[in-house]
Structures are given as C-alpha cells and as structure tokens.
Amino acid sequence: MEKVYLSIVLAPLIGSIIAGVFGKQVGRAGAHWATIIGVAISCFLSAIVFNQIVINDGETFNGAVYTWLVSDGIRFEVGFLIDELTASMMMVVTFVSLMVHIYTIGYMKDDPGYQRFFCYISLFTFSMLMLVMANNFMQLFFGWEAVGLVSYLLIGFWYKKETAIYANLKAFLVNRVGDFGFLLGIAAVLMYFNSVDYADVFAAAPDMANLTVQIIPGLDWNVMTVICILLFIGAMGKSAQVPLHVWLPDSMEGPTPISALIHAATMVTAGIFMVARMSPMYELSTTALSVVLVIGAITALFMGFLGLVQNDIKRVVAYSTLSQLGYMTVALGASAYAAGVFHLMTHAFFKALLFLAAGSVIIAMHHEQDIRKMGGLKKYMPITYWCMLIGSLALIGTPGFSGFFSKDAIIMAVGESETPGATFAYLCVLLGVFVTALYSFRMFFLVFHGKERMDHHTKEHLHESPGVVTLPLVLLAIPSVFVGAIAVGPWLFGDYFGNAIYVAEQNDVLARIGEGYTGVMGFILHGFVTPVFWLAAGGVFAAWYLYMKRPDLPGKIKAQFGGIHRMLDNAYGADDFNDKVFAAGSRKAGSFLWKFGDVKGIDGFIVNGTAFGVGKVASMIRHLQTGYLYHYAFSMIIGLLLLVAGILIYA
Amino acid sequence: MSDLPLLSLVIWLPIIIGFGVLAISASGNDNAVRWSSLVGSIIVFLISIPLYTSFDTTTAEMQFVELVSWIPAFGVNYHLGVDGISMPLILLTTFTTVLVVIAAWEVIQTKVAQYMAAFLIMEGMMNGVFASLDAVLFYVFWEALLIPMFLVIGMFGGPRRVYATIKFFLYTFFGSVFLLIALIYLYFKTGDFSILGFHDVKIGLDAQILIFLAFLIAFAVKIPMWPVHTWLPDAHVEAPTGGSVILAAIMLKLGAYGFVRFMMPITPDASFELDWLIITLSLIAVVYIALVALAQDDMKKLVAYSSISHMGFVTLGFFTVYSIYEQTGSVSGAALGVEGALVQMISHGFISGAMFLCIGVLYDRMHSRSIADYGGVVNTMPIFATFMVLFAMANAGLPGTSGFVGEFMVVLSAYQANFWYAFLAATTLILGAAYTLWMVKRVVFGEIKNQNVAELKDINKREGFVLGTLAFFVLLLGIWPAPLVEVMSATVEHLLQQAVTSKL
C-alpha cells in the first residue's frame, strides 16, 4: 500500500512540475491535462484507500518513507499515517481539488498566467496531502508551511494588483505568527516526549498529564496545557480564528477557484484537522479545550456579524467561512472532534460550491463583485442559481441538507458540554445561526432576485457559464445535499473514526447525544422542532423582508445605527490596530534601533569615535614635533632638570 | 586517490592557479584568464569531492591528516586535517568559488585577472583556515585572508569603498590581535602550537576566562555578532557581487568555526560560566538585527543584516549545550543545537550567496541597490523572479528549503535549554519573513515602476546556471539533510564531550 500512498502524494507534484517548469513546452492544454490527470489519479487512489480503510475497516497504516535526518538519537522522518481521519481528509481534499481544477479551465481561460495557476493549485494539493497524511510533527509543519507558501503565491497571483500583493504578504505574516506558536509547540513536544512521531507522543501523553512547568518563574503550568495552547496558536493562524483572522477576508484578492479550494474547503481547515488529530493530547487539558471553545465561539458569532455589511460577493462568503470555521473550532473545544471534522467535510463541499457559484456569477458580471450592482440573475443563470441556493440552504443548516447534520450536532454538543465557557459558546453558536441565515440570504436575494441593477452593457452579455464551470457546481451540489444524511450515523454516533480520535469518557458529549439518536429521519424531524431551525428560518425571513419586501429599510437601519455599522464596516478596527501597532510599530522600532543603535551608537560613537579620538590625540601630539631644534633642546633641558630634581628629592 | 595530499591540494592549487592567472593576464587575453580560472576552480572542486566521499563518518578523529615539521624551534608544524565540522565547509568553499568565477564572467570587464586571482587565492586560504591543525598555520591563513578581500573591495568596490575597506580591515585586525595573544599563551602552556594539543591542556578558570574573551573578540568580529557587526553592512554594500558572496557564504563561517574549534574545546569551563553572554548576544542578533533589517532601503544592507541575524542562530545553537547540561546533567538535546548550527552555516552559505547573486543580477542591469528604484521586476524578468522568490522563502526559513533545517533544529534545542531562548529565536519566523518578503513585494511584485524596470532583460543562461545550481542545493538540503548531518554527528558528539569536560 505504501506505493499507493506515495503515488497519491506525488501525482499532483509531478503535474505541478510539468505545468510549472515545462509550461511553455506543453502549452495551456498540456498544463491543465497534466495537472488534472495528476489530481484525478490522486482522487481515484484516495477513493481506493478510503474504501479499504474506512469502509472495509482496514488496518491503520503507519510507516516511514525516508529518514529526513537523525540527530541526537531522534529520527525525523517523512512518513504516512493513514487512518479513518486521514482517509476522509484525503477524499475531501482530492475531490474538491479535482473539481476546482476542472472549474479553473473555464474561470482562468483568458488569463496569461494559466499554466502558472495550474502549477500552483497542484502544488497546493501536494502540500495539503503531505499535511494530512503526515505521521509526525515535523512533516505536519512542512505541509503546514507549504500550504502557506502556495496560499501566498495564489493570493498574489495577480501580482500587478497592489491590493493582491499587500494581501498575500499580510496572509503570510499573520500565518507566521501562528506558526511561531506552532513551532514552539513542536519544540515542547520534542522536549517532553523526545520524539516527534505521533504514535510515540500519543502513547506517552497520558503519563504527562500532571507534569507542570514554570515558564514564568513562580507559576506552575500544566505541560499539556502549554503544548496544546501553543499548537492551537498555529491553528488560529491557519484556520483564521480571532485574533489571527485578519488575513482571510483580504485573501479574496486571489482568483476565485483558490478561494474555494484553499480559503474555504481545505487549507483553512488544517487547524481543525490538526486539533482533531491531536485529540489524545487536548483531552488531557481542560484549560486548553476551554481556550479553543471560547476562541471558536467568538469567531463563529462576531465574524458572522461582519458578513452582514459586506458588499463584495466574495467577502460575504469569506466572512461566512470565518464564522463556520468558528463553529468547527467550537466543536473541538467541546470535545466533539468528530462533529468538528464532520462539519469540516460538509462545509468543504457546500462552501466550495458557494465560492465556485460566486465565481460563476463574477464571470457573468465581467469581474464585477459588488452585489449592489447585481440583481435578478436568476433568469440568466439557472444552473448557478440552483447551485447557489443549495449551497446556501446547506450553509444555514436547513434540515436534510448536509450542513444541517453537522451544525446541529455541534450546537447540541456545545449544549451538552461542561467545558468552562460552554454556556457562552452555546449562546454564540445559537445566535450565529440567525446571523448566518441573514447574511447568506441577503446576498442570495441581492444577487439573484429583485431589480436588475447592473449597467446596460453587462446586462446584454449576461449568460450562464460554460460546462467546465457548471459541471463542478453540479458535482459539488450533490454531496452538499446528501453527504450529511449518509454520513451522520457512522461519523457522529458510530465507530467511524476508530482509534483516530480519542475522547475522554467524561467529555464524550457526542455519545450522550447519540443515546437519543434514532436514525436520519428522526434527526431531521427533530431538527424542525429545535430553536436552531426557527432561528435559521427567522434569518431567511428577515433577509427576505429587508431586501425583497422593504428594500428601503436597510438604508434606514444603517442611518439609525451608524456607529455600529461603522464598527462592523471596519471589522472592529482589527486591521487598523494591526497596521498601526504591529506593522508600523516594528518598522519604527527597526528604524530607531538602526539609527540610534547602529548608526549613531556603535558606528558614530564607538567606531568612528575611536577613529576620531585617535586622530585627535595624534594631531595634538604632532604639535610637539615642530622641527625646530631649539624646541627639542629646550624640552630636553627641562626634562633633565625635572629628572635631576626628582632624583635629589627622593634620594 | 587517498594517497594524494588532498588538503594541501585544495589549499595550494588555487593559490598557484591564482598567481598563474595573473601571469596569463600579461598577454592581455581576458578570455584566457576567465577560462583558466574556471577550469582551475572546477578542478579544485573536483579534488575536494573525495573529502566527502571517502570520509569516515564513524569517527571524530581528524582525517586526511598531513603532518610535516615546519619551524621545529617553536613547535610549529605544517599540520592539516579535517573532521565532520570542517570538511563540509571546505566543500562549501570550493563549490562557491566556482560559482563566483562564473558569476563574474561578463560582469567584470577590467582587471579581470586581479579579480579572479584574488578569489582563487582567497579560496586556498579559506581552505587553509578550515584544514589547519596548527595554530600558527591557522593564524597565518586567517590574517593573510584579509589581503585579497581587502583588495577585492578596494579595487572593485563602490564609491565608499575606502571607508568600507579600512573599517573591515581594522575591525577584523583588532579582533585578530586578541586571537594571537591567546594562541601565544597557549603555546607557553603546551610547548607547541598544535590545536589538538590545546584541546587537552589544563587551564585555570581565570586564565580560561581571559582566553575565552580574547577568542570571543576575534571570532565575534568575524561572525559578526552584535555589537561588533557594523563593518559587515558597509563591506557588503561596497563589495562587488563576488566579494559579497564569499563574504557572506564563507568568511562569516570562519568566526563560527572558531567557536567550535577553539572556544568550546579549549575553554569549556569559561564557556560554561559565560554562556549567558553568548546567548544574550545571539538573541540580540536574532531580534534586534532583524528589526534593523526591516528598516533598510538598500537591498544589500538588508541581506547583510539578515545574515547577521541568521548567524545568531549559529552561535545560539552552539551554546545551548551549557544550559542543558546545567539543568539535566547530560548533553541530550544539545547535539540537535550544534548540528543545527552547523547545518545553518552551510545552508546560509547557499542562501545568502544566492541572495547576493540575485541582487548582483539586478545591480548589473540597473546599477542601483535601492529598493525604491525597483518594482514590478516580475513583469520583465519572470524567471529571475521565480528564483528570487525561492531564495527569499529559503531566507525566511520555509520548510523544504535548507533555511528551515538549521533554524528548526536550533529552536528545538533552545527550547530544551530555556523556553524564552526558543521564544525569542522563533520570532525569526515572523521577522525574517517580514523583512525578506516585504523586500520581495517592493522589488519583484507590482506594476512596472519605471522605464528602467520596463527595459530589464531576464537572466541569461550563465546567470540561470548559477542560480539554478544554488536552488538545487537549497532544495536538496531542505528535503534531505540527512547526508550532511550524518557526516557531522560523530564529531559533534566528541565536541559535546569536550565542551562539558572540565579542564580545571
């Protein structure tokens, strides 16, 4: 099987190299075929692995491919751990990636960087697979940073756009703040476990549960808490949790296919995957779980609010992604890892669908992204319309759609959870449901219904997107509807994950919920009687009322609550704060240290000062050497007199 | 093959070729000069390869040893040999010299022979420093090395080259004097100048501390460490591209090499007492200098400061052993740091060399190093931009490139010494990325900024070859560092034993 795993990883890499290095030789078609075939092979083989590991309950694979290095008796290896969690992630990643590859043919068809784009997205697929298939922390970190690199390259894909190259630098640096914590977390793991191999670390973790360390002298901290929080800082960067969320909205500067693939379906979920993978460690620290829970809850609700005031179609979806990532994080914090990963999977499908549908709208609108200039698109783009509707219904958790199962499970799990902060989190995720429905259908109505607000020229050319664009939409719409119903039983309440996810008995909220689980239909019917459903319905109704029935109202509300609107419009001022404090602050600190430390202090005072001082002394001494014989004779006589006088006195 | 005195060859052959090249130039044929320099440097590189291939990785003993009496009256010998620390540095030297010769091909049009000869002679001397096991021999190479570098900057440098060369010379000379005093003291202790003999001699703590400080001054200037680093940005800015490459890739390593060849084995007790000093200076280098790099608007200065910051990892990696030993009574976890530091030295050789070559490519075309003069280079030089982004990422320590390996290992090791060491060291993830990628953003990306950028031509085959070769090694070392680490491990183990064995 090892060869199969290797092929899954290498096929997209080879495709990427062909498209990137030999892009000119193979041409545009060659580039897209090379990469699509590569990813298709990956996807097909992932399906085989999925079948073997998950459906036929095969043995977990854990083995090294090669030894990266050995130092101090510690082996750093590149290897794979293939269990139920990995196999599911591989399936999601390769399938969404394949869809995005096909979609790209249509979306990027006029772009001069066509081959480069395919090179990057295939490279991304490779990196993401390395991340999810890793069997050790070192490789995880490799994948972690490699997806960050590709994200950087793709956000700045249109490198002439100032906003794009600002956004990609910002994305990379904010992610690096997360990686800073992550790296320290790995260092801590190595220190206490003397290994970076998952299996070794997880096996030894329970013995470390009560170990404490004093990082700040005098304060005893639990080692597991320290490790888990450090690692979670990494997840906060990659999965855009408050306060490291600021890069994700800006990342929408990149082409839409990658917003779907990287910034919605896969890369941003790496943090969720990582925490789920580390469940044997997180389960040992209630403090860490509580931190995860609260951060997730804040992200879920407060990022959702921001979606309400966005006018760029992609930014609406981006804030929705932030909010949904918050939901997943909340699930992790409530020890409902399976629910978090379940939402990750359903979200990957419906959010990729929403992004690609938004992209389809953008193509039709000639790259206009302002929803205030759209409207009534339903009749021009029926396939996109229905796909967008399915995506939105799945997102808001309409009973029966895939998102319903995962989101309801999360909300119930939080309700059951006893982790500190769970009550706050429960309120956040409940209220979040209303907000999600409101902003989703605000966008939906503004884009597809109501008055046609685009200009005349655009309207003339409006038409449905070509087959390479709509086919992936349809293919993603199918799982967006059905995958939840199919998977909910085994994933949440069955033994789907086997030993891949560990939950301590007292934290096992899903098991408690599962006691009342009677099957898919029962779950759906139950869904109609919960407050969740009514909140979602209320959100849709509010959107309809505000943007269809009484379109004059939003303006009035905006005028009435100008302060709140401004706050939301500025995204709580997080960007300004970061720019002024961190970016400008470190630049100023740098200038200051340079000017006063290096230039004036060391160079000016010590180095050149010494040189100057030597010169000064020399020029003073030079005056003694006048060249006149009588000066020398005079000083000799004086010297002699002093000498003789000295001898006489002391003798 | 093994019967040949390989070390003598890699020292003296380039020096002889260097003088030969000067003789050829009398005929006025610059192309003959170029070709003979190239062939010469390639031959030296090929000769150095068996040092790696026939290296015995199981022992910490010196290998390829040559020992001839030189000045018997003072116990001075012509004593050469390499271990797992010095051998990779010799290969780095012979490899980099080839690239420097190729990189100068059309760029240097006047005084070609002097330029080539200076680098070839420097190559031999640097190899001499790394291979010397006799302190006098070491010192001779160490000092003589200044002359060709002095000439390279002085003859081929920019407008402020005189200030830069004098600063460079005085700074390093100032340091070297202390080195000489320490070596003479050790001679009186042991009766000869054998460096390995110095390793074994017992020395009292006060004397050790003085020797330690003398060594520190000499080596800290070379590395350079804060606060004796200010010669480096000036020297880099004024030096021609080849000079910067050799300076960054190899000369800085001489100081770090001194740490492991002299300070740690000869003055272990003083190192144990004063490790806080080195670690503080290292962390200042990592954080302070990275912030300073952020403020630069000259590309070469920026990369020069980045070099200092990266060298902070090297010195940090070396000296974590003492804190670890103090806390746990064993050296477990310290080898990671020392090996990481050594990998960082090699990796930094590739990456900083590549960064300076990239800046050289731009400078050759636009005659400006100022970031503000560039913008949108990717539009006219896409292949170059690809290389530049790759090396920038390597400079920012991206996994998969060599820049990651050393930093990763040092941070892991530093954590075992003290959380806050690792915390401060790891800020390089953010700051290193910030100054490097911000420069890339301003130089490479964006709209074409001005007419000069619009007229830029992409790199030619020669430049592509040089950058491509470096890119290959940067990636190879990032993906598979094991072969390099394997060579070092026996030596490092031995070094760590020396470092924690008291000599009082």
GROMACS .gro file of C-alpha atoms in nm, chain B residues 296-424:
model
  129
  947GLN     CA    1   1.677   4.912   0.538
  948ASP     CA    2   1.610   5.052   0.196
  949ASP     CA    3   1.927   4.922   0.038
  950MET     CA    4   1.888   4.560  -0.073
  951LYS     CA    5   2.243   4.464   0.006
  952LYS     CA    6   2.227   4.616   0.350
  953LEU     CA    7   1.906   4.433   0.412
  954VAL     CA    8   2.057   4.098   0.321
  955ALA     CA    9   2.370   4.182   0.518
  956TYR     CA   10   2.164   4.242   0.829
  957SER     CA   11   1.968   3.929   0.757
  958SER     CA   12   2.300   3.741   0.752
  959ILE     CA   13   2.392   3.870   1.095
  960SER     CA   14   2.052   3.771   1.223
  961HIS     CA   15   2.089   3.420   1.081
  962MET     CA   16   2.435   3.384   1.227
  963GLY     CA   17   2.276   3.449   1.563
  964PHE     CA   18   2.121   3.106   1.526
  965VAL     CA   19   2.462   2.953   1.477
  966THR     CA   20   2.609   3.092   1.796
  967LEU     CA   21   2.288   3.020   1.985
  968GLY     CA   22   2.292   2.660   1.866
  969PHE     CA   23   2.650   2.610   1.981
  970PHE     CA   24   2.598   2.744   2.330
  971THR     CA   25   2.268   2.587   2.430
  972VAL     CA   26   2.467   2.286   2.545
  973TYR     CA   27   2.577   2.457   2.864
  974SER     CA   28   2.228   2.542   2.988
  975ILE     CA   29   2.105   2.197   2.901
  976TYR     CA   30   2.396   2.037   3.080
  977GLU     CA   31   2.347   2.258   3.382
  978GLN     CA   32   1.981   2.158   3.413
  979THR     CA   33   1.989   1.791   3.325
  980GLY     CA   34   2.350   1.688   3.375
  981SER     CA   35   2.357   1.539   3.030
  982VAL     CA   36   2.411   1.671   2.683
  983SER     CA   37   2.098   1.510   2.543
  984GLY     CA   38   1.926   1.762   2.321
  985ALA     CA   39   2.239   1.968   2.270
  986ALA     CA   40   2.363   1.782   1.964
  987LEU     CA   41   2.048   1.896   1.792
  988GLY     CA   42   2.150   2.254   1.854
  989VAL     CA   43   2.512   2.216   1.749
  990GLU     CA   44   2.425   2.017   1.439
  991GLY     CA   45   2.151   2.265   1.361
  992ALA     CA   46   2.402   2.546   1.389
  993LEU     CA   47   2.641   2.366   1.156
  994VAL     CA   48   2.366   2.295   0.905
  995GLN     CA   49   2.267   2.659   0.930
  996MET     CA   50   2.625   2.757   0.842
  997ILE     CA   51   2.620   2.552   0.522
  998SER     CA   52   2.267   2.649   0.435
  999HIS     CA   53   2.334   3.015   0.495
 1000GLY     CA   54   2.628   2.979   0.258
 1001PHE     CA   55   2.393   2.877  -0.020
 1002ILE     CA   56   2.110   3.112   0.059
 1003SER     CA   57   2.299   3.430   0.136
 1004GLY     CA   58   2.524   3.361  -0.162
 1005ALA     CA   59   2.216   3.325  -0.378
 1006MET     CA   60   2.056   3.638  -0.237
 1007PHE     CA   61   2.365   3.843  -0.311
 1008LEU     CA   62   2.387   3.694  -0.659
 1009CYS     CA   63   2.024   3.790  -0.718
 1010ILE     CA   64   2.094   4.144  -0.608
 1011GLY     CA   65   2.403   4.135  -0.829
 1012VAL     CA   66   2.191   4.038  -1.128
 1013LEU     CA   67   1.971   4.340  -1.068
 1014TYR     CA   68   2.263   4.568  -0.995
 1015ASP     CA   69   2.438   4.470  -1.318
 1016ARG     CA   70   2.133   4.585  -1.510
 1017MET     CA   71   2.019   4.891  -1.320
 1018HIS     CA   72   2.324   4.997  -1.118
 1019SER     CA   73   2.115   5.052  -0.813
 1020ARG     CA   74   2.072   4.865  -0.491
 1021SER     CA   75   1.796   5.086  -0.365
 1022ILE     CA   76   1.465   4.908  -0.316
 1023ALA     CA   77   1.280   5.224  -0.415
 1024ASP     CA   78   1.426   5.210  -0.766
 1025TYR     CA   79   1.262   4.878  -0.832
 1026GLY     CA   80   0.909   4.748  -0.853
 1027GLY     CA   81   0.736   4.500  -1.079
 1028VAL     CA   82   1.054   4.320  -1.183
 1029VAL     CA   83   0.850   4.001  -1.229
 1030ASN     CA   84   0.685   4.155  -1.534
 1031THR     CA   85   1.008   4.177  -1.725
 1032MET     CA   86   1.215   3.907  -1.553
 1033PRO     CA   87   0.980   3.619  -1.470
 1034ILE     CA   88   1.248   3.350  -1.444
 1035PHE     CA   89   1.463   3.567  -1.225
 1036ALA     CA   90   1.161   3.647  -1.010
 1037THR     CA   91   1.097   3.278  -0.958
 1038PHE     CA   92   1.450   3.228  -0.828
 1039MET     CA   93   1.434   3.539  -0.616
 1040VAL     CA   94   1.109   3.430  -0.451
 1041LEU     CA   95   1.251   3.083  -0.392
 1042PHE     CA   96   1.563   3.217  -0.224
 1043ALA     CA   97   1.362   3.471  -0.031
 1044MET     CA   98   1.145   3.191   0.100
 1045ALA     CA   99   1.456   2.994   0.190
 1046ASN     CA  100   1.587   3.302   0.369
 1047ALA     CA  101   1.260   3.317   0.558
 1048GLY     CA  102   1.317   2.956   0.666
 1049LEU     CA  103   1.045   2.782   0.470
 1050PRO     CA  104   1.035   2.406   0.527
 1051GLY     CA  105   1.154   2.218   0.222
 1052THR     CA  106   1.441   2.461   0.180
 1053SER     CA  107   1.774   2.441   0.358
 1054GLY     CA  108   1.696   2.758   0.554
 1055PHE     CA  109   1.442   2.569   0.760
 1056VAL     CA  110   1.658   2.280   0.875
 1057GLY     CA  111   1.909   2.466   1.087
 1058GLU     CA  112   1.662   2.709   1.238
 1059PHE     CA  113   1.424   2.427   1.321
 1060MET     CA  114   1.691   2.223   1.494
 1061VAL     CA  115   1.826   2.520   1.686
 1062VAL     CA  116   1.481   2.625   1.807
 1063LEU     CA  117   1.403   2.270   1.917
 1064SER     CA  118   1.728   2.255   2.106
 1065ALA     CA  119   1.695   2.604   2.252
 1066TYR     CA  120   1.356   2.511   2.395
 1067GLN     CA  121   1.525   2.240   2.598
 1068ALA     CA  122   1.763   2.497   2.740
 1069ASN     CA  123   1.503   2.760   2.817
 1070PHE     CA  124   1.158   2.841   2.686
 1071TRP     CA  125   1.244   3.206   2.638
 1072TYR     CA  126   1.551   3.133   2.429
 1073ALA     CA  127   1.330   2.943   2.190
 1074PHE     CA  128   1.062   3.208   2.211
 1075LEU     CA  129   1.297   3.487   2.107
   0.00000   0.00000   0.00000
